Coordinates of C-alpha atoms and ligand atoms in Angstrom, one line a residue:
X174 CA 99.5 68.2 79.7
X175 CA 101.8 71.2 80.1
X176 CA 104.0 71.2 83.2
X177 CA 104.8 74.7 84.5
X178 CA 107.1 75.4 87.6
X179 CA 106.5 78.7 89.3
X180 CA 109.4 79.9 91.4
X181 CA 108.1 81.8 94.5
X182 CA 104.9 81.3 96.3
X183 CA 104.2 85.1 97.0
X184 CA 101.2 86.9 95.5
X185 CA 102.6 87.0 92.0
X186 CA 103.5 83.2 92.1
X187 CA 100.0 82.3 93.4
X188 CA 98.1 84.5 91.1
X189 CA 100.2 83.1 88.2
X190 CA 99.4 79.5 89.3
X191 CA 95.7 80.6 89.5
X192 CA 95.4 82.2 86.1
X193 CA 97.1 79.2 84.4
X194 CA 94.9 76.5 85.9
X195 CA 91.8 78.8 85.5
X196 CA 92.5 79.4 81.8
X197 CA 93.8 76.1 80.9
X198 CA 92.4 72.8 82.0
X199 CA 95.6 71.2 80.6
X200 CA 98.0 72.8 82.7
X201 CA 99.8 71.4 86.0
X202 CA 101.7 73.9 88.1
X203 CA 104.4 73.2 90.7
X204 CA 104.9 76.3 93.0
X205 CA 108.5 76.2 94.2
X206 CA 109.8 78.2 97.3
X207 CA 113.0 78.4 99.0
X208 CA 111.2 78.7 102.3
X209 CA 109.1 75.8 103.8
X210 CA 106.3 78.4 104.3
X211 CA 104.2 79.9 101.3
X212 CA 102.9 83.4 100.7
X213 CA 106.1 85.5 100.4
X214 CA 105.8 88.9 101.8
X215 CA 102.2 88.3 102.9
X216 CA 103.6 86.1 105.5
X217 CA 107.0 87.8 106.1
X218 CA 106.3 91.6 105.2
X219 CA 102.7 92.6 105.8
X220 CA 102.7 93.9 109.5
X221 CA 101.3 91.5 112.0
X222 CA 98.8 93.9 113.3
X223 CA 97.3 94.1 109.8
X224 CA 95.0 91.0 110.3
X225 CA 92.7 91.8 107.5
X226 CA 95.5 92.1 104.9
X227 CA 97.1 89.0 106.4
X228 CA 93.8 87.1 106.0
X229 CA 94.6 87.3 102.1
X230 CA 96.6 84.3 103.0
X231 CA 93.2 82.5 102.8
X232 CA 92.8 83.3 99.2
X233 CA 96.4 82.2 98.3
X234 CA 95.8 79.1 100.1
X235 CA 92.9 77.9 97.9
X236 CA 95.3 78.4 94.9
X237 CA 97.9 76.1 96.4
X238 CA 95.3 73.6 97.3
X239 CA 94.0 73.4 93.9
X240 CA 94.2 69.8 92.4
X241 CA 96.3 70.9 89.5
X242 CA 98.7 72.9 91.8
X243 CA 101.4 71.6 94.0
X244 CA 103.3 73.5 96.7
X245 CA 107.1 72.4 96.9
X246 CA 108.7 74.3 99.8
X247 CA 112.4 74.4 100.8
X248 CA 113.5 74.3 97.3
X249 CA 115.9 77.1 96.4
X250 CA 116.6 77.9 92.8
X251 CA 119.9 79.3 91.7
X252 CA 122.7 80.3 94.1
X253 CA 124.9 78.2 96.3
X254 CA 123.4 74.8 97.1
X255 CA 120.3 75.8 95.0
X256 CA 118.8 73.9 92.0
X257 CA 120.5 75.5 88.9
X258 CA 118.2 77.5 86.5
X259 CA 119.4 75.4 83.6
X260 CA 118.5 72.2 85.4
X261 CA 115.1 73.4 86.4
X262 CA 114.5 74.4 82.9
X263 CA 114.9 70.8 81.8
X264 CA 112.2 69.5 84.2
X265 CA 109.3 71.8 83.0
X266 CA 107.7 72.8 79.8
X267 CA 107.8 76.4 81.2
X268 CA 109.2 78.2 84.3
X269 CA 107.9 81.5 85.8
X270 CA 110.0 83.5 88.1
X271 CA 108.2 85.2 90.8
X272 CA 111.0 85.6 93.4
X273 CA 110.2 89.2 94.4
X274 CA 112.7 91.9 95.3
X275 CA 114.0 90.9 98.7
X276 CA 117.1 93.1 99.3
X277 CA 117.1 96.6 100.6
X278 CA 118.3 99.8 98.9
X279 CA 121.2 101.7 100.3
X280 CA 121.5 105.4 101.3
X281 CA 125.4 105.4 100.3
X282 CA 126.1 108.0 103.1
X283 CA 128.9 107.8 105.8
X284 CA 127.9 105.9 108.9
X285 CA 125.3 103.9 107.4
X286 CA 126.8 100.6 108.7
X287 CA 127.1 101.7 112.3
X288 CA 125.5 99.4 114.9
X289 CA 122.0 100.7 115.6
X290 CA 121.4 101.5 111.8
X291 CA 119.5 98.8 110.0
X292 CA 117.3 98.5 107.0
X293 CA 113.6 98.4 107.6
X294 CA 113.9 95.0 105.8
X295 CA 115.9 93.6 108.6
X296 CA 113.5 94.9 111.2
X297 CA 110.4 93.7 109.3
X298 CA 112.1 90.2 108.8
X299 CA 112.9 89.9 112.5
X300 CA 109.2 90.8 113.9
X301 CA 107.8 88.7 111.1
X302 CA 109.7 85.5 112.1
X303 CA 111.6 85.2 108.8
X304 CA 114.0 82.3 109.4
X305 CA 116.9 84.0 108.0
X306 CA 116.4 87.2 110.2
X307 CA 118.6 87.9 113.1
X308 CA 117.7 89.5 116.5
X309 CA 120.0 92.7 116.1
X310 CA 118.7 94.0 119.6
X311 CA 117.0 96.7 117.4
X312 CA 115.2 98.5 120.2
X313 CA 117.4 97.7 123.2
X314 CA 118.3 100.8 125.0
X315 CA 116.6 102.9 122.5
X316 CA 114.5 106.1 123.3
X317 CA 114.6 108.0 120.1
X318 CA 114.4 106.4 116.8
X319 CA 114.7 107.8 113.2
X320 CA 112.8 106.2 110.3
X321 CA 114.2 107.4 107.0
X322 CA 111.6 107.4 104.2
X323 CA 107.9 108.1 103.9
X324 CA 106.5 105.1 102.2
X325 CA 104.1 102.5 103.6
X326 CA 107.0 100.3 104.9
X327 CA 108.0 103.4 106.9
X328 CA 104.7 103.8 108.3
X329 CA 104.6 100.1 109.3
X330 CA 107.8 100.2 111.1
X331 CA 107.0 103.4 112.7
X332 CA 103.7 101.9 114.1
X333 CA 105.4 98.8 115.3
X334 CA 107.8 100.7 117.1
X335 CA 105.2 102.6 119.2
X336 CA 102.4 99.8 119.5
X337 CA 102.0 98.6 123.1
X338 CA 101.6 95.0 124.5
X339 CA 98.0 95.0 124.4
X340 CA 98.0 95.5 120.5
X341 CA 100.9 93.2 119.7
X342 CA 99.9 90.3 121.8
X343 CA 97.0 89.2 119.8
X344 CA 99.1 89.1 116.6
X345 CA 101.3 85.9 115.3
X346 CA 104.5 87.8 116.0
X347 CA 107.1 85.6 117.5
X348 CA 107.3 85.7 121.4
X349 CA 111.0 87.0 121.5
X350 CA 110.0 90.0 119.2
X351 CA 106.9 90.6 121.2
X352 CA 108.8 90.6 124.5
X353 CA 111.5 92.8 123.2
X354 CA 108.9 95.2 121.7
X355 CA 106.6 95.3 124.5
X356 CA 109.5 96.1 127.0
X357 CA 111.1 98.8 124.7
X358 CA 111.5 102.4 126.0
X359 CA 111.1 103.9 122.7
X360 CA 109.0 107.1 123.1
X361 CA 109.9 109.1 120.3
X362 CA 110.0 108.2 116.5
X363 CA 111.1 110.8 113.7
X364 CA 109.7 109.7 110.4
X365 CA 111.6 111.7 107.8
X366 CA 111.0 112.5 104.1
X367 CA 113.5 114.3 101.9
X368 CA 110.8 115.8 99.9
X369 CA 107.4 117.5 100.7
X370 CA 104.2 116.1 102.3
X371 CA 102.4 116.0 99.1
X372 CA 105.1 113.8 97.7
X373 CA 105.1 111.3 100.4
X374 CA 104.5 107.6 99.2
X375 CA 102.3 106.5 101.8
X376 CA 98.6 106.0 101.4
X377 CA 95.9 107.7 103.5
X378 CA 94.5 104.6 105.2
X379 CA 97.9 103.7 106.5
X380 CA 98.9 107.3 107.3
X381 CA 95.5 107.8 109.4
X382 CA 96.4 104.8 111.6
X383 CA 99.4 106.5 113.0
X384 CA 96.9 109.2 114.5
X385 CA 94.6 106.4 115.9
X386 CA 97.4 104.7 118.1
X387 CA 96.8 104.8 121.6
X388 CA 98.6 107.1 123.9
X389 CA 100.7 108.4 120.9
X390 CA 100.7 111.9 119.4
X391 CA 101.6 112.7 115.8
X392 CA 103.3 116.0 115.7
X393 CA 104.3 118.2 112.6
X394 CA 106.0 121.3 112.0
X395 CA 103.7 123.7 110.2
X396 CA 106.6 125.7 108.8
X397 CA 107.9 122.6 107.1
X398 CA 104.6 121.6 105.7
X399 CA 104.1 125.2 104.2
X400 CA 107.2 124.9 102.1
X401 CA 105.2 122.6 99.9
X402 CA 103.0 124.3 97.3
X403 CA 100.9 121.1 97.1
X404 CA 100.2 121.3 100.8
X405 CA 99.4 125.1 100.6
X406 CA 96.9 124.5 97.6
X407 CA 96.0 120.8 97.5
X408 CA 93.1 121.3 95.1
X409 CA 95.0 120.1 91.9
X410 CA 96.8 117.0 93.6
X411 CA 95.9 113.5 92.7
X412 CA 93.2 112.1 95.1
X413 CA 95.7 109.9 97.5
X414 CA 98.1 112.8 97.8
X415 CA 95.1 115.2 98.5
X416 CA 93.7 113.1 101.2
X417 CA 97.3 112.6 102.7
X418 CA 97.6 116.3 102.8
X419 CA 94.3 116.7 104.5
X420 CA 95.1 114.2 107.2
X421 CA 98.4 116.0 107.9
X422 CA 96.6 119.4 108.0
X423 CA 94.1 117.9 110.5
X424 CA 97.1 116.9 112.9
X425 CA 99.0 120.1 112.3
X426 CA 96.1 122.2 113.3
X427 CA 95.0 120.0 116.3
X428 CA 95.9 121.3 119.7
X429 CA 98.8 119.4 121.2
X430 CA 98.0 116.7 123.9
X431 CA 99.8 114.7 126.5
X432 CA 100.9 111.2 125.3
X433 CA 103.4 108.6 126.3
X434 CA 104.9 108.4 122.8
X435 CA 105.3 110.8 120.0
X436 CA 105.7 110.3 116.2
X437 CA 107.4 113.4 114.7
X438 CA 106.7 113.7 111.0
X439 CA 109.4 115.8 109.2
X440 CA 109.9 116.8 105.7
X441 CA 112.4 118.4 103.4
X442 CA 115.2 116.8 105.2
X443 CA 117.7 114.5 103.4
X444 CA 120.1 112.3 105.4
X445 CA 123.8 113.0 104.7
X446 CA 125.6 111.1 107.6
X447 CA 124.9 108.8 110.5
X448 CA 126.8 110.2 113.6
X449 CA 128.5 107.8 115.9
X450 CA 128.3 107.8 119.8
X451 CA 130.2 105.5 121.7
X452 CA 130.7 102.9 119.0
X453 CA 127.1 103.0 117.7
X454 CA 124.7 105.4 116.1
X455 CA 123.9 108.6 118.1
X456 CA 122.2 111.0 115.7
X457 CA 121.5 111.4 111.9
X458 CA 122.6 114.5 110.2
X459 CA 120.2 115.9 107.6
X460 CA 120.5 118.6 105.1
X461 CA 117.5 120.9 104.8
X462 CA 116.2 120.8 101.4
X463 CA 113.9 123.1 99.3
X464 CA 111.6 122.3 96.5
X465 CA 113.0 122.9 93.1
X466 CA 109.6 123.5 91.4
X467 CA 109.8 120.4 89.4
X468 CA 108.9 117.7 92.0
X469 CA 112.4 117.3 93.3
X470 CA 114.4 119.1 96.0
X471 CA 117.7 120.9 96.2
X472 CA 120.0 121.2 99.2
X473 CA 120.3 124.5 100.9
X474 CA 123.6 123.8 102.9
X475 CA 121.9 124.1 106.3
X476 CA 122.0 121.0 108.4
X477 CA 120.1 119.6 111.3
X478 CA 121.1 116.7 113.8
X479 CA 118.4 114.6 115.1
X480 CA 119.5 112.3 118.2
X481 CA 118.6 108.7 117.7
X482 CA 119.9 105.3 119.1
X483 CA 118.1 103.5 116.3
X484 CA 117.9 104.3 112.7
X485 CA 115.6 102.3 110.4
X486 CA 116.3 103.0 106.6
X487 CA 113.2 102.5 104.9
X488 CA 114.0 103.7 101.4
X489 CA 112.5 100.8 99.3
X490 CA 113.4 97.4 98.2
X491 CA 115.5 95.9 95.2
X492 CA 115.6 92.9 93.3
X493 CA 118.6 90.5 93.4
X494 CA 120.1 88.6 90.5
X495 CA 119.3 84.8 90.1
X496 CA 122.2 83.1 88.8
X497 CA 121.4 81.8 85.2
X498 CA 118.7 84.4 84.7
X499 CA 119.3 87.8 82.9
X500 CA 119.2 90.9 85.1
X501 CA 119.1 94.7 84.7
X502 CA 121.0 96.0 87.5
X503 CA 119.7 99.5 87.1
X504 CA 116.1 98.7 87.7
X505 CA 116.8 95.4 89.8
X506 CA 114.5 93.5 87.4
X507 CA 114.6 90.8 84.8
X508 CA 114.3 92.1 81.2
X509 CA 111.1 90.9 79.7
X510 CA 108.4 91.6 77.1
X511 CA 104.8 91.1 78.4
X512 CA 106.3 88.5 80.9
X513 CA 108.4 86.6 78.5
X514 CA 112.2 86.7 79.7
X515 CA 114.6 88.4 77.2
X516 CA 118.0 87.0 76.9
X517 CA 120.2 89.6 75.0
X518 CA 117.1 91.3 73.6
X519 CA 115.4 88.0 72.3
X520 CA 112.6 86.1 73.9
X521 CA 113.9 83.1 75.7
X522 CA 111.5 80.3 75.1
X523 CA 110.0 78.9 78.3
X524 CA 111.2 81.4 80.6
X525 CA 108.7 84.1 82.3
X526 CA 108.6 86.6 85.1
X527 CA 105.9 88.1 87.1
X528 CA 105.6 90.3 90.5
X529 CA 108.2 92.6 91.8
X530 CA 111.1 90.8 90.0
X531 CA 109.2 91.8 86.7
X532 CA 108.0 95.3 87.6
X533 CA 110.2 96.4 90.4
X534 CA 109.4 96.8 94.1
X535 CA 106.1 98.9 93.9
X536 CA 102.6 98.1 94.3
X537 CA 100.3 96.5 96.7
X538 CA 99.2 92.6 96.9
X539 CA 96.4 93.3 94.3
X540 CA 98.7 94.8 91.8
X541 CA 100.3 91.5 91.3
X542 CA 97.1 90.0 89.9
X543 CA 96.8 91.7 86.5
X544 CA 100.7 91.4 86.4
X545 CA 100.6 87.9 86.7
X546 CA 97.6 87.5 84.3
X547 CA 99.8 89.2 81.6
X548 CA 102.5 86.7 82.1
X549 CA 100.2 83.6 82.4
X550 CA 98.4 84.7 79.1
X551 CA 101.9 85.1 77.3
X552 CA 102.8 81.6 78.5
X553 CA 99.4 80.2 77.3
X554 CA 99.7 81.8 73.9
X555 CA 103.2 80.0 73.7
X556 CA 101.9 76.6 74.9
X557 CA 101.6 74.8 71.6
X558 CA 105.3 75.3 71.0
X559 CA 106.3 74.8 74.7
X560 CA 104.4 71.5 74.7
X561 CA 106.6 69.9 72.0
X562 CA 109.6 70.0 74.4
X563 CA 110.5 66.5 76.2
X564 CA 110.5 67.0 80.0
X565 CA 110.5 64.9 83.1
X566 CA 107.5 62.5 83.7
X567 CA 107.1 63.8 87.2
X568 CA 109.5 66.6 88.0
X569 CA 109.4 65.5 91.7
X570 CA 111.3 62.3 91.0
X571 CA 113.9 64.2 89.1
X572 CA 114.2 66.8 92.0
X573 CA 114.6 64.0 94.4
X574 CA 117.3 62.4 92.2
X575 CA 119.0 65.8 92.2
X576 CA 119.2 65.5 96.0
X577 CA 116.2 68.0 96.6
X578 CA 113.5 66.8 99.2
X579 CA 110.9 69.5 99.0
X580 CA 108.5 70.2 101.9
X581 CA 105.1 69.1 100.6
X582 CA 101.9 71.0 101.4
X583 CA 101.3 68.4 104.3
X584 CA 104.7 69.6 105.8
X585 CA 103.3 73.2 105.7
X586 CA 100.1 72.2 107.3
X587 CA 102.1 70.6 110.0
X588 CA 104.0 73.9 110.5
X589 CA 100.6 75.5 110.9
X590 CA 99.5 73.1 113.4
X591 CA 102.9 73.6 115.4
X592 CA 102.3 77.3 115.3
X593 CA 98.7 77.0 116.8
X594 CA 100.1 74.5 119.3
X595 CA 102.9 77.0 120.4
X596 CA 100.5 79.8 120.6
X597 CA 98.1 77.7 122.8
X598 CA 101.1 77.0 125.2
X599 CA 101.9 80.7 125.3
X600 CA 98.1 81.6 126.0
X601 CA 98.2 83.5 122.6
X602 CA 96.6 82.8 119.3
X603 CA 98.8 81.4 116.5
X604 CA 102.6 82.2 117.2
X605 CA 105.0 82.0 114.3
X606 CA 108.0 79.7 114.5
X607 CA 111.1 81.8 113.7
X608 CA 114.1 79.4 112.9
X609 CA 114.8 76.9 110.2
X610 CA 115.2 73.9 112.8
X611 CA 111.9 74.6 114.3
X612 CA 110.2 75.0 110.8
X613 CA 111.9 72.0 109.3
X614 CA 111.5 69.9 112.5
X615 CA 107.7 70.5 112.3
X616 CA 107.4 69.9 108.6
X617 CA 109.2 66.6 108.9
X618 CA 106.7 65.5 111.6
X619 CA 103.9 65.4 108.9
Ligands
LIG131 C1 107.3 95.3 104.6 C2 106.2 95.2 103.5 C3 104.9 95.2 103.8 C4 103.9 95.2 102.7 N1 102.6 95.3 103.3 C5 101.6 95.3 102.5 C6 100.3 95.5 102.9 O1 100.0 95.6 104.1 N2 99.4 95.4 101.9 C7 99.5 95.2 100.5 O2 98.8 95.3 99.6 N3 100.9 95.1 99.9 C8 101.8 95.2 101.1 N4 103.2 95.0 100.5 C9 103.3 94.8 99.1 C10 103.3 93.3 98.7 O3 103.8 92.5 99.8 C11 104.0 93.0 97.4 O4 103.3 93.7 96.5 C12 104.0 91.4 97.1 O5 104.4 90.6 98.2 C13 105.1 91.3 95.9 O6 104.7 89.8 95.6 P1 105.9 88.9 94.8 O7 105.1 87.7 94.7 O8 106.4 89.5 93.7 O9 107.1 88.9 95.8 P2 107.4 88.2 97.4 O10 106.0 88.3 98.0 O11 108.3 88.8 97.9 O12 107.5 86.6 97.1 C14 108.7 86.1 96.7 C15 108.6 84.7 96.9 O13 109.8 83.9 96.1 C16 110.5 83.3 97.0 N5 111.9 83.1 96.5 C17 112.8 84.2 96.4 N6 114.0 83.7 95.9 C18 113.8 82.4 95.6 C19 114.8 81.3 94.9 N7 115.9 81.8 94.6 N8 114.2 80.1 94.8 C20 113.0 79.8 95.4 N9 112.1 80.7 95.9 C21 112.6 81.9 96.0 C22 110.5 83.9 98.4 O14 110.8 83.0 99.5 C23 109.0 84.5 98.4 O15 108.3 83.4 99.0 C24 104.2 95.1 101.4 C25 105.6 95.1 101.1 C26 106.5 95.0 102.1 C27 108.1 94.9 101.6
LIG132 N1 99.7 98.8 103.8 C1 100.3 98.7 102.5 O1 99.5 98.7 101.6 C2 101.7 98.5 102.2 C3 102.4 98.4 103.3 C4 103.9 98.2 103.1 C5 104.3 98.3 101.6 N2 103.4 98.4 100.7 C6 103.8 98.7 99.2 O2 105.0 98.1 99.1 C7 105.9 99.0 98.2 C8 107.2 99.3 98.8 O3 107.2 100.3 99.9 P1 108.3 101.1 100.5 O4 107.8 102.0 101.5 O5 109.4 100.2 100.8 O6 108.7 102.0 99.2 P2 108.2 103.3 98.6 O7 106.8 103.4 98.6 O8 108.8 103.4 97.2 O9 108.9 104.5 99.5 C9 110.3 104.6 99.6 C10 110.5 106.0 100.5 O10 112.0 106.1 100.5 C11 112.4 107.3 100.1 N3 113.8 107.4 99.7 C12 114.2 106.8 98.7 N4 115.5 106.9 98.6 C13 116.0 107.8 99.5 C14 117.1 108.3 99.9 N5 118.3 108.1 99.3 N6 117.1 109.3 100.9 C15 115.9 109.5 101.6 N7 114.7 109.0 101.2 C16 114.7 108.2 100.2 C17 111.4 107.7 99.1 O11 111.4 109.1 98.8 P3 111.3 109.9 97.4 O12 109.8 109.7 97.1 O13 111.7 111.1 97.4 O14 112.1 108.9 96.4 C18 110.1 107.3 99.8 O15 109.7 108.1 100.6 C19 104.9 100.3 97.9 O16 104.2 100.2 96.6 C20 104.1 100.2 99.1 O17 102.8 100.9 98.7 C21 102.0 98.6 100.9

């Protein structure tokens, strides 16, 4: 029997566990997560109004309920108070790190740390009820917001800023976030890309959703769009970009209409400074850019200030080093060969990676499936050598001896029941618990 620990219960962790037990009847997998709740960004990233994508949790659930897979929540690996990587390594024949890329990237411009300027990560974590999130009063007193970046996360946060009560109430969003967002006075969101519309990273389905929001108009500046050769002649663009450009063209040529809220999509503007007003952010200064003919842009020395009381920086995620594991700071990933962790360029026996910490923070949920399969296949190819190592009879006993009391699957199910009960009390569907005490209290009631 080969005992494997998978660290992280997001898509890559669940797909790794699934592949291992499907391909080898002799494997047992413990899926550890620092949170008492499974599913990683599917629970704490995917937007609450995307119920269909959220329902993928059902597929991940069947993996964690497999009779040779065990969920152990509330177990942090590495870092202060966490189980050291070296100790974990002694408990299992192999360990697969699937810890994602939880941190945000920085712009590195003056004013970035002003109150009112937050990363999209912080905003997403708040409305998704992540227990580490804080209520920074994101939208209080805000009429105009700037979202920097034109990827799918930028689309998500833009949409959440303009959604109304009727659409948010049926979601599992925590009550405090729902109350705040539905009472917000945000009526204008500027979503700004530093390059052109044909280089935006969002996908067409997500983009089109902005145009379908009730009482919201999407407006564009035709002169900005036409600076982009790919927009002017989209025939040679890859399919996603061509469809994006077509959707934008449709909005740019549609007659203006009256709406309570407006999403202004802007291009060829790169942020250079956040300007203060009364001790908090009041505007973003952008430099107008121009295409350089090679897919990039150059500055023009012309500037434009966009007033905003809220700035959400949505410029991508980055991996964080896990103490005891090698880390490549430039890419924010763990060095590997086909999923095998490399230490000083050589394969480290029994250590593997999958998901965003392996590839970097790009790709949808499904992208993690082949990525996890590659890693699981490498691990199983190494299995004969790994199985020769002496490990704990039951790692759970060893974890308890090390002072770690994991939240078992039954604990997570108790959290689910508590969230259903909370929703029923509030006259809503399931409503997420958003703090550690409530989650652990519910888990202990199991
Ligand atoms: C805001 C946002 C919205 C998204 N929306 C969509 C969408 O709608 N559709 C789509 O297809 N894709 C979406 N994605 C992309 C998708 O979420 C990712 O591709 C996927 O979650 C990456 O999987 P992962 O397992 O590598 O990481 P994660 O999902 O981040 O999982 C990592 C897990 O590891 C745990 N962990 C981290 N550190 C430790 C530690 N030290 N010890 C123990 N456990 C640890 C975390 O708690 C977490 O559960 C979205 C991404 C973001 C950021
Ligand atoms: N519904 C969904 O399927 C969904 C939802 C959310 C997320 N996801 C996935 O999750 C992954 C992460 O998404 P993401 O939106 O965080 O990242 P992303 O797709 O990499 O987009 C990041 C955006 O930030 C911009 N940017 C980066 N640095 C910048 C800077 N210094 N100044 C100004 N702009 C800057 C990028 O512009 P440049 O291109 O010019 O660098 C790009 O527009 C993606 O693969 C995404 O598809 C999917």
